[in-house]
XYZ file of C-alpha atoms in Angstrom:
76
model
C 0.000 0.000 0.000
C 1.359 3.409 -0.983
C 2.258 5.999 1.677
C 0.137 8.481 -0.284
C -2.943 6.396 0.421
C -2.044 5.726 4.051
C -1.518 9.424 4.824
C -4.191 10.875 2.551
C -6.235 12.304 5.444
C -3.145 13.831 7.028
C -2.050 15.506 3.780
C -5.565 16.893 3.353
C -5.618 18.203 6.924
C -2.207 19.870 6.600
C -3.363 21.523 3.369
C -6.429 22.908 5.113
C -4.296 24.244 7.983
C -2.066 25.984 5.439
C -5.126 27.462 3.739
C -6.498 28.716 7.061
C -3.157 30.352 7.912
C -3.125 32.102 4.534
C -6.707 33.313 4.865
C -6.246 34.475 8.456
C -3.318 36.592 7.244
C -5.519 37.999 4.458
C -3.124 36.923 1.721
C -3.838 35.804 -1.798
C -2.486 32.444 -2.868
C 0.073 34.257 -5.002
C 1.344 36.465 -2.148
C 1.429 33.587 0.317
C 3.196 31.207 -2.051
C 5.812 33.871 -2.801
C 6.340 34.501 0.914
C 7.111 30.836 1.599
C 9.072 30.158 -1.563
C 6.801 27.736 -3.403
C 4.992 28.020 -6.703
C 1.403 29.175 -6.899
C 0.428 25.859 -8.494
C 1.991 23.886 -5.629
C 0.111 25.955 -3.031
C -3.092 25.556 -5.009
C -2.643 21.773 -4.972
C -1.901 21.789 -1.227
C -5.117 23.691 -0.507
C -7.368 21.776 -2.897
C -10.008 19.770 -1.004
C -9.658 16.810 -3.346
C -5.867 16.801 -3.282
C -3.430 14.560 -1.480
C -0.413 16.768 -2.203
C 2.731 16.119 -0.192
C 4.357 19.029 1.605
C 7.988 19.200 2.645
C 9.245 19.793 6.139
C 11.093 22.848 4.779
C 7.785 24.431 3.718
C 6.159 23.704 7.076
C 9.159 25.144 8.924
C 9.091 28.251 6.745
C 5.378 28.831 7.406
C 5.911 28.171 11.101
C 8.713 30.718 11.425
C 7.338 33.371 9.078
C 3.797 33.332 10.491
C 4.626 32.374 14.096
C 2.695 29.111 13.936
C 3.700 26.236 16.231
C 4.703 23.175 14.198
C 2.234 21.038 16.134
C -0.613 23.081 14.618
C -0.080 21.218 11.337
C -0.638 17.877 13.071
C -3.412 18.612 15.609
């Protein structure tokens, strides 16, 4: 069984947390993606409700530091 399938719910949840952080900071997808150093298309895939897009630890750490978000927030 693929890790993508095993962790599908977790990837979805992390994507929704990222989306909520972006919205709470009143940023467009373009501005937010630029601020964390990823492409707009990658952010769009992370936030998509039907997506199971993987996210790197580097991206999570960047969001955490830049927006003062505890890392555990991504996994609650």
